[in-house]
Amino acid sequence: MSERLFINQLSEQTQVDDVYRAADKQLRANRQGNKYILLKLADRTGTLTGMFWNAEDRDFERCQDSEYLHVKGRTQIYNGNMQMIVTGISPVDPSQVDPADFDMFDASASEQAFARLKELLGSVRNVHLRQLLDACLADEEFMTRFKQSPAAVTNHHAFPGGLLRHTVDLIEVAQLIGPRYPQLDIDLLTTGAFLHDIGKTEELSSGGELTYTDRGQLVGHIVIGVQYLADRIAVVEAETKSPFPVQLKWHLEHLILSHHGLLEYGSPKVPLTREAIALHHLDNLDAKLAAATSIIDSDISGDKNWTNYNPSMGKKLWKSPIE
């Protein structure tokens, strides 16, 4: 077989004859009662929707339990997005594939980002916050999940390791603006930036398809984050044999609870402190810029200046560099 084409290399009307991981498979029926298979195909570069029309039950049954599929078909543009019209699928033995072609987690990049995270957190001088951060970093099971977790299922940093990347970028920006706003407690803002999405380590699953866990759907990352904060404070209190300052705990809880900014965006509280206001806007800035960059980089529009209309953004984006 010739060298594989990764999903990010596919263009319109590309003939496909290759192996992909089947992140999702669903047998459906259209309004006329004709059956089709809806596929979510994936490799290490991204995902692609596949439509296998006029499918039969036996097509689905022989591939239902297979993680990898040999897929034949042709790509097309539909509603501004790339998809594949599938003409044939067959199961593939996992031993016959190279896992490196499908693993979206970049361990080397994650370790570099983690080293940078420890460097940034090392700048915190408040003794109580320092003890709390050390307790988090010492939680090896948690940190393993933190290194591999996505920051979202879609929109921004939606890849394994995305949460760590987002956190590092957010802390760097927070520390960059500190000298401009001396009224901000940068130690508190830095710690809040580290903790704000900490619950996503349990809200989201990074193994295989990016999706929400049962606990994530029932509880959500904001509540999970506050619970994790309480657990780590209990560890600090046990190790130091002294109580954690209660108002400092309240401020940390508030940073987690308010970082979405508005009640309608899922925040149980709106930002009420200077650090919470800063965290919300910096978090939103990093997420929005990362999302815009991802949309521009993956755009398949034939227009050299504008992307296709993006529903999540509610607009097109200018993608051509300024000359």
PDB file of C-alpha atoms in Angstrom:
ATOM      1  CA  MET A   1       0.000   0.000   0.000  1.00  0.00           C
ATOM      2  CA  SER A   2       1.243   3.486  -0.809  1.00  0.00           C
ATOM      3  CA  GLU A   3       2.102   5.974   1.899  1.00  0.00           C
ATOM      4  CA  ARG A   4      -1.041   6.899   3.813  1.00  0.00           C
ATOM      5  CA  LEU A   5      -2.831  10.173   3.482  1.00  0.00           C
ATOM      6  CA  PHE A   6      -3.601  11.676   6.876  1.00  0.00           C
ATOM      7  CA  ILE A   7      -6.916  13.411   7.402  1.00  0.00           C
ATOM      8  CA  ASN A   8      -5.333  16.859   7.398  1.00  0.00           C
ATOM      9  CA  GLN A   9      -3.872  16.105   3.958  1.00  0.00           C
ATOM     10  CA  LEU A  10      -7.190  15.292   2.304  1.00  0.00           C
ATOM     11  CA  SER A  11      -8.679  17.731  -0.187  1.00  0.00           C
ATOM     12  CA  GLU A  12     -11.936  17.778  -2.129  1.00  0.00           C
ATOM     13  CA  GLN A  13     -12.522  14.822  -4.470  1.00  0.00           C
ATOM     14  CA  THR A  14      -9.644  12.767  -3.048  1.00  0.00           C
ATOM     15  CA  GLN A  15      -9.944   9.041  -3.658  1.00  0.00           C
ATOM     16  CA  VAL A  16      -9.428   7.290  -0.326  1.00  0.00           C
ATOM     17  CA  ASP A  17      -8.292   3.711   0.257  1.00  0.00           C
ATOM     18  CA  ASP A  18      -6.779   3.562   3.725  1.00  0.00           C
ATOM     19  CA  VAL A  19      -7.138   2.567   7.385  1.00  0.00           C
ATOM     20  CA  TYR A  20      -8.704   4.852  10.011  1.00  0.00           C
ATOM     21  CA  ARG A  21      -9.742   4.491  13.600  1.00  0.00           C
ATOM     22  CA  ALA A  22     -13.516   4.359  13.888  1.00  0.00           C
ATOM     23  CA  ALA A  23     -14.122   6.789  16.749  1.00  0.00           C
ATOM     24  CA  ASP A  24     -17.857   6.269  16.345  1.00  0.00           C
ATOM     25  CA  LYS A  25     -20.147   4.056  14.252  1.00  0.00           C
ATOM     26  CA  GLN A  26     -23.930   4.398  14.036  1.00  0.00           C
ATOM     27  CA  LEU A  27     -26.459   2.542  11.899  1.00  0.00           C
ATOM     28  CA  ARG A  28     -29.285   4.910  10.993  1.00  0.00           C
ATOM     29  CA  ALA A  29     -32.260   5.163   8.661  1.00  0.00           C
ATOM     30  CA  ASN A  30     -33.288   8.140   6.539  1.00  0.00           C
ATOM     31  CA  ARG A  31     -36.840   9.362   6.054  1.00  0.00           C
ATOM     32  CA  GLN A  32     -37.440   6.830   3.336  1.00  0.00           C
ATOM     33  CA  GLY A  33     -36.339   4.014   5.622  1.00  0.00           C
ATOM     34  CA  ASN A  34     -33.090   3.338   3.771  1.00  0.00           C
ATOM     35  CA  LYS A  35     -30.238   2.476   6.102  1.00  0.00           C
ATOM     36  CA  TYR A  36     -26.864   4.189   6.201  1.00  0.00           C
ATOM     37  CA  ILE A  37     -23.812   4.093   8.471  1.00  0.00           C
ATOM     38  CA  LEU A  38     -22.576   7.324  10.037  1.00  0.00           C
ATOM     39  CA  LEU A  39     -18.853   7.101  10.789  1.00  0.00           C
ATOM     40  CA  LYS A  40     -16.479   9.319  12.703  1.00  0.00           C
ATOM     41  CA  LEU A  41     -13.067   8.489  11.272  1.00  0.00           C
ATOM     42  CA  ALA A  42      -9.882   9.575  13.001  1.00  0.00           C
ATOM     43  CA  ASP A  43      -6.117   9.542  12.862  1.00  0.00           C
ATOM     44  CA  ARG A  44      -3.497  11.539  14.733  1.00  0.00           C
ATOM     45  CA  THR A  45      -4.177  14.654  12.650  1.00  0.00           C
ATOM     46  CA  GLY A  46      -7.919  14.983  13.149  1.00  0.00           C
ATOM     47  CA  THR A  47     -11.371  13.548  12.497  1.00  0.00           C
ATOM     48  CA  LEU A  48     -13.632  13.237   9.466  1.00  0.00           C
ATOM     49  CA  THR A  49     -17.293  12.317   9.052  1.00  0.00           C
ATOM     50  CA  GLY A  50     -17.996   9.386   6.730  1.00  0.00           C
ATOM     51  CA  MET A  51     -21.373   8.538   5.169  1.00  0.00           C
ATOM     52  CA  PHE A  52     -21.915   4.975   3.936  1.00  0.00           C
ATOM     53  CA  TRP A  53     -25.227   5.149   2.057  1.00  0.00           C
ATOM     54  CA  ASN A  54     -27.478   2.192   1.261  1.00  0.00           C
ATOM     55  CA  ALA A  55     -25.816   0.072   3.902  1.00  0.00           C
ATOM     56  CA  GLU A  56     -27.091  -3.296   4.990  1.00  0.00           C
ATOM     57  CA  ASP A  57     -27.235  -4.755   8.467  1.00  0.00           C
ATOM     58  CA  ARG A  58     -24.390  -7.150   7.692  1.00  0.00           C
ATOM     59  CA  ASP A  59     -22.112  -4.219   6.755  1.00  0.00           C
ATOM     60  CA  PHE A  60     -22.582  -2.747  10.198  1.00  0.00           C
ATOM     61  CA  GLU A  61     -22.495  -6.051  12.085  1.00  0.00           C
ATOM     62  CA  ARG A  62     -19.139  -7.195  10.715  1.00  0.00           C
ATOM     63  CA  CYS A  63     -17.501  -3.860  11.599  1.00  0.00           C
ATOM     64  CA  GLN A  64     -19.386  -2.962  14.766  1.00  0.00           C
ATOM     65  CA  ASP A  65     -16.744  -4.244  17.192  1.00  0.00           C
ATOM     66  CA  SER A  66     -13.678  -3.249  15.180  1.00  0.00           C
ATOM     67  CA  GLU A  67     -11.672  -0.240  16.359  1.00  0.00           C
ATOM     68  CA  TYR A  68      -9.964   0.155  12.977  1.00  0.00           C
ATOM     69  CA  LEU A  69     -11.571   0.095   9.550  1.00  0.00           C
ATOM     70  CA  HIS A  70     -10.196  -0.132   6.038  1.00  0.00           C
ATOM     71  CA  VAL A  71     -12.216   2.538   4.265  1.00  0.00           C
ATOM     72  CA  LYS A  72     -12.774   3.182   0.577  1.00  0.00           C
ATOM     73  CA  GLY A  73     -14.491   6.293  -0.689  1.00  0.00           C
ATOM     74  CA  ARG A  74     -14.161   9.842  -1.963  1.00  0.00           C
ATOM     75  CA  THR A  75     -14.067  13.165  -0.143  1.00  0.00           C
ATOM     76  CA  GLN A  76     -16.446  16.022  -0.839  1.00  0.00           C
ATOM     77  CA  ILE A  77     -17.369  19.412   0.578  1.00  0.00           C
ATOM     78  CA  TYR A  78     -20.748  19.565   2.308  1.00  0.00           C
ATOM     79  CA  ASN A  79     -21.994  22.702   4.080  1.00  0.00           C
ATOM     80  CA  GLY A  80     -18.448  24.045   4.106  1.00  0.00           C
ATOM     81  CA  ASN A  81     -16.957  20.962   5.758  1.00  0.00           C
ATOM     82  CA  MET A  82     -15.010  18.022   4.410  1.00  0.00           C
ATOM     83  CA  GLN A  83     -16.691  14.641   4.588  1.00  0.00           C
ATOM     84  CA  MET A  84     -16.242  11.280   2.932  1.00  0.00           C
ATOM     85  CA  ILE A  85     -18.757   9.342   0.873  1.00  0.00           C
ATOM     86  CA  VAL A  86     -17.828   5.795   1.835  1.00  0.00           C
ATOM     87  CA  THR A  87     -18.253   2.973  -0.670  1.00  0.00           C
ATOM     88  CA  GLY A  88     -16.713   0.154   1.357  1.00  0.00           C
ATOM     89  CA  ILE A  89     -15.600  -0.726   4.883  1.00  0.00           C
ATOM     90  CA  SER A  90     -13.919  -3.774   6.362  1.00  0.00           C
ATOM     91  CA  PRO A  91     -12.512  -4.542   9.827  1.00  0.00           C
ATOM     92  CA  VAL A  92      -8.760  -4.385  10.430  1.00  0.00           C
ATOM     93  CA  ASP A  93      -6.814  -6.316  13.057  1.00  0.00           C
ATOM     94  CA  PRO A  94      -5.206  -3.803  15.484  1.00  0.00           C
ATOM     95  CA  SER A  95      -1.906  -5.670  15.186  1.00  0.00           C
ATOM     96  CA  GLN A  96      -1.740  -4.600  11.541  1.00  0.00           C
ATOM     97  CA  VAL A  97      -1.740  -0.854  12.230  1.00  0.00           C
ATOM     98  CA  ASP A  98       0.949   1.524  13.462  1.00  0.00           C
ATOM     99  CA  PRO A  99      -0.375   3.109  16.711  1.00  0.00           C
ATOM    100  CA  ALA A 100       1.742   6.197  16.027  1.00  0.00           C
ATOM    101  CA  ASP A 101      -0.539   6.989  13.065  1.00  0.00           C
ATOM    102  CA  PHE A 102      -3.516   7.321  15.413  1.00  0.00           C
ATOM    103  CA  ASP A 103      -2.233   8.620  18.737  1.00  0.00           C
ATOM    104  CA  MET A 104      -3.082  12.349  18.986  1.00  0.00           C
ATOM    105  CA  PHE A 105      -1.123  12.715  22.248  1.00  0.00           C
ATOM    106  CA  ASP A 106       2.349  14.207  21.754  1.00  0.00           C
ATOM    107  CA  ALA A 107       4.279  12.995  24.799  1.00  0.00           C
ATOM    108  CA  SER A 108       7.388  15.036  23.995  1.00  0.00           C
ATOM    109  CA  ALA A 109       5.443  18.301  23.650  1.00  0.00           C
ATOM    110  CA  SER A 110       3.567  17.494  26.847  1.00  0.00           C
ATOM    111  CA  GLU A 111       6.760  17.020  28.845  1.00  0.00           C
ATOM    112  CA  GLN A 112       8.144  20.321  27.539  1.00  0.00           C
ATOM    113  CA  ALA A 113       4.920  22.105  28.487  1.00  0.00           C
ATOM    114  CA  PHE A 114       4.927  20.454  31.907  1.00  0.00           C
ATOM    115  CA  ALA A 115       8.488  21.610  32.562  1.00  0.00           C
ATOM    116  CA  ARG A 116       7.401  25.143  31.672  1.00  0.00           C
ATOM    117  CA  LEU A 117       4.377  24.829  33.970  1.00  0.00           C
ATOM    118  CA  LYS A 118       6.573  23.898  36.931  1.00  0.00           C
ATOM    119  CA  GLU A 119       8.852  26.833  36.151  1.00  0.00           C
ATOM    120  CA  LEU A 120       5.903  29.244  36.105  1.00  0.00           C
ATOM    121  CA  LEU A 121       4.378  27.871  39.299  1.00  0.00           C
ATOM    122  CA  GLY A 122       7.786  28.083  40.938  1.00  0.00           C
ATOM    123  CA  SER A 123       7.513  31.872  40.802  1.00  0.00           C
ATOM    124  CA  VAL A 124       4.697  31.840  43.394  1.00  0.00           C
ATOM    125  CA  ARG A 125       6.006  33.207  46.689  1.00  0.00           C
ATOM    126  CA  ASN A 126       2.917  33.084  48.917  1.00  0.00           C
ATOM    127  CA  VAL A 127       3.759  30.230  51.275  1.00  0.00           C
ATOM    128  CA  HIS A 128       0.216  28.847  51.466  1.00  0.00           C
ATOM    129  CA  LEU A 129      -0.287  28.914  47.710  1.00  0.00           C
ATOM    130  CA  ARG A 130       3.140  27.394  47.242  1.00  0.00           C
ATOM    131  CA  GLN A 131       2.222  24.509  49.553  1.00  0.00           C
ATOM    132  CA  LEU A 132      -1.040  23.996  47.693  1.00  0.00           C
ATOM    133  CA  LEU A 133       0.662  23.934  44.290  1.00  0.00           C
ATOM    134  CA  ASP A 134       3.284  21.492  45.574  1.00  0.00           C
ATOM    135  CA  ALA A 135       0.490  19.223  46.818  1.00  0.00           C
ATOM    136  CA  CYS A 136      -1.095  19.288  43.356  1.00  0.00           C
ATOM    137  CA  LEU A 137       2.176  18.581  41.567  1.00  0.00           C
ATOM    138  CA  ALA A 138       2.881  15.694  43.968  1.00  0.00           C
ATOM    139  CA  ASP A 139      -0.425  14.022  43.022  1.00  0.00           C
ATOM    140  CA  GLU A 140       1.066  11.748  40.354  1.00  0.00           C
ATOM    141  CA  GLU A 141      -2.201  10.130  39.270  1.00  0.00           C
ATOM    142  CA  PHE A 142      -3.800  13.519  38.816  1.00  0.00           C
ATOM    143  CA  MET A 143      -0.810  15.005  36.975  1.00  0.00           C
ATOM    144  CA  THR A 144      -0.777  12.094  34.525  1.00  0.00           C
ATOM    145  CA  ARG A 145      -4.385  12.887  33.617  1.00  0.00           C
ATOM    146  CA  PHE A 146      -3.608  16.611  33.536  1.00  0.00           C
ATOM    147  CA  LYS A 147      -0.822  16.102  30.974  1.00  0.00           C
ATOM    148  CA  GLN A 148      -3.081  14.094  28.667  1.00  0.00           C
ATOM    149  CA  SER A 149      -6.449  15.809  29.036  1.00  0.00           C
ATOM    150  CA  PRO A 150      -8.011  17.940  26.315  1.00  0.00           C
ATOM    151  CA  ALA A 151      -9.326  21.372  27.255  1.00  0.00           C
ATOM    152  CA  ALA A 152     -12.546  20.811  25.316  1.00  0.00           C
ATOM    153  CA  VAL A 153     -14.328  18.332  23.073  1.00  0.00           C
ATOM    154  CA  THR A 154     -14.577  20.950  20.308  1.00  0.00           C
ATOM    155  CA  ASN A 155     -13.707  24.619  19.726  1.00  0.00           C
ATOM    156  CA  HIS A 156     -10.402  25.226  21.548  1.00  0.00           C
ATOM    157  CA  HIS A 157      -7.447  23.031  22.552  1.00  0.00           C
ATOM    158  CA  ALA A 158      -9.568  19.986  21.662  1.00  0.00           C
ATOM    159  CA  PHE A 159      -6.733  17.460  21.621  1.00  0.00           C
ATOM    160  CA  PRO A 160      -4.976  15.282  24.210  1.00  0.00           C
ATOM    161  CA  GLY A 161      -2.596  17.570  26.077  1.00  0.00           C
ATOM    162  CA  GLY A 162      -4.682  20.614  25.197  1.00  0.00           C
ATOM    163  CA  LEU A 163      -5.530  21.408  28.818  1.00  0.00           C
ATOM    164  CA  LEU A 164      -1.865  21.623  29.767  1.00  0.00           C
ATOM    165  CA  ARG A 165      -1.105  23.816  26.727  1.00  0.00           C
ATOM    166  CA  HIS A 166      -4.029  26.132  27.523  1.00  0.00           C
ATOM    167  CA  THR A 167      -3.008  26.363  31.193  1.00  0.00           C
ATOM    168  CA  VAL A 168       0.612  27.210  30.437  1.00  0.00           C
ATOM    169  CA  ASP A 169      -0.357  29.863  27.877  1.00  0.00           C
ATOM    170  CA  LEU A 170      -2.883  31.388  30.294  1.00  0.00           C
ATOM    171  CA  ILE A 171      -0.391  31.599  33.163  1.00  0.00           C
ATOM    172  CA  GLU A 172       2.226  33.153  30.892  1.00  0.00           C
ATOM    173  CA  VAL A 173      -0.206  35.874  29.800  1.00  0.00           C
ATOM    174  CA  ALA A 174      -1.367  36.418  33.398  1.00  0.00           C
ATOM    175  CA  GLN A 175       2.201  36.933  34.567  1.00  0.00           C
ATOM    176  CA  LEU A 176       2.928  39.164  31.580  1.00  0.00           C
ATOM    177  CA  ILE A 177       0.184  41.660  32.472  1.00  0.00           C
ATOM    178  CA  GLY A 178       1.046  41.671  36.178  1.00  0.00           C
ATOM    179  CA  PRO A 179       3.476  44.586  36.077  1.00  0.00           C
ATOM    180  CA  ARG A 180       0.890  46.680  34.191  1.00  0.00           C
ATOM    181  CA  TYR A 181      -1.718  46.159  36.926  1.00  0.00           C
ATOM    182  CA  PRO A 182       0.118  46.247  40.278  1.00  0.00           C
ATOM    183  CA  GLN A 183      -3.208  46.044  42.143  1.00  0.00           C
ATOM    184  CA  LEU A 184      -3.503  42.409  41.043  1.00  0.00           C
ATOM    185  CA  ASP A 185      -2.225  39.642  43.299  1.00  0.00           C
ATOM    186  CA  ILE A 186      -0.190  37.756  40.702  1.00  0.00           C
ATOM    187  CA  ASP A 187       0.434  34.783  43.005  1.00  0.00           C
ATOM    188  CA  LEU A 188      -3.323  34.391  43.435  1.00  0.00           C
ATOM    189  CA  LEU A 189      -3.999  34.928  39.712  1.00  0.00           C
ATOM    190  CA  THR A 190      -1.299  32.404  38.758  1.00  0.00           C
ATOM    191  CA  THR A 191      -2.740  29.786  41.102  1.00  0.00           C
ATOM    192  CA  GLY A 192      -6.252  30.481  39.856  1.00  0.00           C
ATOM    193  CA  ALA A 193      -5.122  30.106  36.252  1.00  0.00           C
ATOM    194  CA  PHE A 194      -3.629  26.726  37.128  1.00  0.00           C
ATOM    195  CA  LEU A 195      -6.765  25.575  38.963  1.00  0.00           C
ATOM    196  CA  HIS A 196      -9.543  27.086  36.834  1.00  0.00           C
ATOM    197  CA  ASP A 197     -10.047  24.089  34.491  1.00  0.00           C
ATOM    198  CA  ILE A 198      -8.580  21.433  36.756  1.00  0.00           C
ATOM    199  CA  GLY A 199     -11.901  19.554  36.820  1.00  0.00           C
ATOM    200  CA  LYS A 200     -11.602  18.817  33.104  1.00  0.00           C
ATOM    201  CA  THR A 201      -9.190  16.035  33.968  1.00  0.00           C
ATOM    202  CA  GLU A 202     -12.288  14.096  35.081  1.00  0.00           C
ATOM    203  CA  GLU A 203     -14.943  15.831  32.990  1.00  0.00           C
ATOM    204  CA  LEU A 204     -13.389  14.831  29.663  1.00  0.00           C
ATOM    205  CA  SER A 205     -12.046  11.566  28.324  1.00  0.00           C
ATOM    206  CA  SER A 206      -8.814  11.654  26.322  1.00  0.00           C
ATOM    207  CA  GLY A 207      -8.716   7.960  25.441  1.00  0.00           C
ATOM    208  CA  GLY A 208      -9.925   7.408  21.869  1.00  0.00           C
ATOM    209  CA  GLU A 209     -12.787   9.750  21.011  1.00  0.00           C
ATOM    210  CA  LEU A 210     -12.791  13.051  22.892  1.00  0.00           C
ATOM    211  CA  THR A 211     -16.006  12.959  24.867  1.00  0.00           C
ATOM    212  CA  TYR A 212     -17.594  13.721  28.232  1.00  0.00           C
ATOM    213  CA  THR A 213     -17.326  11.201  31.039  1.00  0.00           C
ATOM    214  CA  ASP A 214     -20.401  10.199  33.038  1.00  0.00           C
ATOM    215  CA  ARG A 215     -19.199  12.320  35.961  1.00  0.00           C
ATOM    216  CA  GLY A 216     -18.465  15.168  33.595  1.00  0.00           C
ATOM    217  CA  GLN A 217     -22.025  15.190  32.307  1.00  0.00           C
ATOM    218  CA  LEU A 218     -23.582  14.780  35.762  1.00  0.00           C
ATOM    219  CA  VAL A 219     -21.359  17.167  37.738  1.00  0.00           C
ATOM    220  CA  GLY A 220     -19.238  19.317  35.405  1.00  0.00           C
ATOM    221  CA  HIS A 221     -15.668  20.560  35.610  1.00  0.00           C
ATOM    222  CA  ILE A 222     -16.380  23.648  37.730  1.00  0.00           C
ATOM    223  CA  VAL A 223     -17.815  21.649  40.633  1.00  0.00           C
ATOM    224  CA  ILE A 224     -15.209  18.918  40.193  1.00  0.00           C
ATOM    225  CA  GLY A 225     -12.507  21.591  40.333  1.00  0.00           C
ATOM    226  CA  VAL A 226     -13.790  23.036  43.610  1.00  0.00           C
ATOM    227  CA  GLN A 227     -13.947  19.528  45.071  1.00  0.00           C
ATOM    228  CA  TYR A 228     -10.374  18.818  44.001  1.00  0.00           C
ATOM    229  CA  LEU A 229      -9.245  22.094  45.563  1.00  0.00           C
ATOM    230  CA  ALA A 230     -10.823  21.034  48.862  1.00  0.00           C
ATOM    231  CA  ASP A 231      -9.069  17.663  48.692  1.00  0.00           C
ATOM    232  CA  ARG A 232      -5.650  19.258  48.107  1.00  0.00           C
ATOM    233  CA  ILE A 233      -6.181  21.818  50.881  1.00  0.00           C
ATOM    234  CA  ALA A 234      -6.973  18.921  53.233  1.00  0.00           C
ATOM    235  CA  VAL A 235      -3.658  17.317  52.220  1.00  0.00           C
ATOM    236  CA  VAL A 236      -1.779  20.567  52.908  1.00  0.00           C
ATOM    237  CA  GLU A 237      -3.447  20.932  56.309  1.00  0.00           C
ATOM    238  CA  ALA A 238      -2.542  17.350  57.230  1.00  0.00           C
ATOM    239  CA  GLU A 239       1.076  17.824  56.164  1.00  0.00           C
ATOM    240  CA  THR A 240       1.574  21.221  57.811  1.00  0.00           C
ATOM    241  CA  LYS A 241      -0.661  20.496  60.822  1.00  0.00           C
ATOM    242  CA  SER A 242      -2.110  23.991  60.475  1.00  0.00           C
ATOM    243  CA  PRO A 243      -5.301  25.364  58.928  1.00  0.00           C
ATOM    244  CA  PHE A 244      -5.270  26.813  55.427  1.00  0.00           C
ATOM    245  CA  PRO A 245      -6.278  30.510  55.491  1.00  0.00           C
ATOM    246  CA  VAL A 246     -10.040  30.494  55.039  1.00  0.00           C
ATOM    247  CA  GLN A 247     -10.325  33.731  53.028  1.00  0.00           C
ATOM    248  CA  LEU A 248      -7.571  32.562  50.682  1.00  0.00           C
ATOM    249  CA  LYS A 249      -9.577  29.370  50.152  1.00  0.00           C
ATOM    250  CA  TRP A 250     -12.683  31.435  49.357  1.00  0.00           C
ATOM    251  CA  HIS A 251     -10.783  33.479  46.776  1.00  0.00           C
ATOM    252  CA  LEU A 252      -9.476  30.334  45.087  1.00  0.00           C
ATOM    253  CA  GLU A 253     -12.959  28.827  45.041  1.00  0.00           C
ATOM    254  CA  HIS A 254     -14.309  32.041  43.536  1.00  0.00           C
ATOM    255  CA  LEU A 255     -11.719  32.000  40.765  1.00  0.00           C
ATOM    256  CA  ILE A 256     -12.843  28.513  39.745  1.00  0.00           C
ATOM    257  CA  LEU A 257     -16.562  29.226  40.146  1.00  0.00           C
ATOM    258  CA  SER A 258     -16.566  32.487  38.182  1.00  0.00           C
ATOM    259  CA  HIS A 259     -14.118  31.923  35.332  1.00  0.00           C
ATOM    260  CA  HIS A 260     -16.848  31.454  32.686  1.00  0.00           C
ATOM    261  CA  GLY A 261     -17.855  35.028  33.422  1.00  0.00           C
ATOM    262  CA  LEU A 262     -21.628  34.919  33.067  1.00  0.00           C
ATOM    263  CA  LEU A 263     -24.358  32.808  34.651  1.00  0.00           C
ATOM    264  CA  GLU A 264     -25.710  31.899  31.212  1.00  0.00           C
ATOM    265  CA  TYR A 265     -22.254  30.598  30.266  1.00  0.00           C
ATOM    266  CA  GLY A 266     -22.246  28.175  33.199  1.00  0.00           C
ATOM    267  CA  SER A 267     -20.611  30.224  35.942  1.00  0.00           C
ATOM    268  CA  PRO A 268     -22.283  29.687  39.328  1.00  0.00           C
ATOM    269  CA  LYS A 269     -20.925  33.147  40.211  1.00  0.00           C
ATOM    270  CA  VAL A 270     -19.924  36.161  38.144  1.00  0.00           C
ATOM    271  CA  PRO A 271     -16.393  37.526  38.728  1.00  0.00           C
ATOM    272  CA  LEU A 272     -16.391  39.731  41.835  1.00  0.00           C
ATOM    273  CA  THR A 273     -12.677  40.234  42.489  1.00  0.00           C
ATOM    274  CA  ARG A 274     -10.008  41.891  40.372  1.00  0.00           C
ATOM    275  CA  GLU A 275      -8.205  38.579  39.951  1.00  0.00           C
ATOM    276  CA  ALA A 276     -11.437  36.836  38.910  1.00  0.00           C
ATOM    277  CA  ILE A 277     -12.203  39.553  36.351  1.00  0.00           C
ATOM    278  CA  ALA A 278      -8.700  39.240  34.918  1.00  0.00           C
ATOM    279  CA  LEU A 279      -8.830  35.437  34.856  1.00  0.00           C
ATOM    280  CA  HIS A 280     -12.159  35.356  33.032  1.00  0.00           C
ATOM    281  CA  HIS A 281     -11.072  37.742  30.282  1.00  0.00           C
ATOM    282  CA  LEU A 282      -7.626  36.181  29.834  1.00  0.00           C
ATOM    283  CA  ASP A 283      -9.142  32.692  29.730  1.00  0.00           C
ATOM    284  CA  ASN A 284     -11.652  33.841  27.123  1.00  0.00           C
ATOM    285  CA  LEU A 285      -8.901  35.524  25.108  1.00  0.00           C
ATOM    286  CA  ASP A 286      -6.722  32.422  24.984  1.00  0.00           C
ATOM    287  CA  ALA A 287      -9.654  30.141  24.148  1.00  0.00           C
ATOM    288  CA  LYS A 288     -11.012  32.405  21.409  1.00  0.00           C
ATOM    289  CA  LEU A 289      -7.620  32.934  19.746  1.00  0.00           C
ATOM    290  CA  ALA A 290      -6.846  29.211  19.862  1.00  0.00           C
ATOM    291  CA  ALA A 291     -10.255  28.419  18.355  1.00  0.00           C
ATOM    292  CA  ALA A 292      -9.821  31.030  15.604  1.00  0.00           C
ATOM    293  CA  THR A 293      -6.352  29.717  14.763  1.00  0.00           C
ATOM    294  CA  SER A 294      -7.656  26.156  14.547  1.00  0.00           C
ATOM    295  CA  ILE A 295     -10.528  27.233  12.268  1.00  0.00           C
ATOM    296  CA  ILE A 296      -8.202  29.154   9.959  1.00  0.00           C
ATOM    297  CA  ASP A 297      -5.583  26.389   9.828  1.00  0.00           C
ATOM    298  CA  SER A 298      -8.154  23.708   8.985  1.00  0.00           C
ATOM    299  CA  ASP A 299     -10.301  25.783   6.609  1.00  0.00           C
ATOM    300  CA  ILE A 300     -11.014  24.196   3.240  1.00  0.00           C
ATOM    301  CA  SER A 301     -12.622  27.207   1.594  1.00  0.00           C
ATOM    302  CA  GLY A 302     -11.432  28.078  -1.881  1.00  0.00           C
ATOM    303  CA  ASP A 303     -11.420  31.731  -0.892  1.00  0.00           C
ATOM    304  CA  LYS A 304      -7.855  32.822  -0.126  1.00  0.00           C
ATOM    305  CA  ASN A 305      -9.006  35.576   2.256  1.00  0.00           C
ATOM    306  CA  TRP A 306     -12.027  34.198   4.115  1.00  0.00           C
ATOM    307  CA  THR A 307     -12.857  30.955   5.865  1.00  0.00           C
ATOM    308  CA  ASN A 308     -16.212  29.272   5.463  1.00  0.00           C
ATOM    309  CA  TYR A 309     -18.901  30.456   7.864  1.00  0.00           C
ATOM    310  CA  ASN A 310     -18.242  28.880  11.260  1.00  0.00           C
ATOM    311  CA  PRO A 311     -21.353  28.151  13.377  1.00  0.00           C
ATOM    312  CA  SER A 312     -19.510  28.173  16.721  1.00  0.00           C
ATOM    313  CA  MET A 313     -18.047  31.607  15.969  1.00  0.00           C
ATOM    314  CA  GLY A 314     -21.167  32.822  14.186  1.00  0.00           C
ATOM    315  CA  LYS A 315     -19.091  34.376  11.397  1.00  0.00           C
ATOM    316  CA  LYS A 316     -16.409  33.944   8.790  1.00  0.00           C
ATOM    317  CA  LEU A 317     -12.785  34.714   9.672  1.00  0.00           C
ATOM    318  CA  TRP A 318     -10.121  36.549   7.689  1.00  0.00           C
ATOM    319  CA  LYS A 319      -7.305  34.089   7.081  1.00  0.00           C
ATOM    320  CA  SER A 320      -4.864  35.765   4.675  1.00  0.00           C
ATOM    321  CA  PRO A 321      -1.734  37.298   6.261  1.00  0.00           C
ATOM    322  CA  ILE A 322      -1.478  41.069   5.988  1.00  0.00           C
ATOM    323  CA  GLU A 323       0.974  42.042   3.273  1.00  0.00           C
TER     324      GLU A 323
END
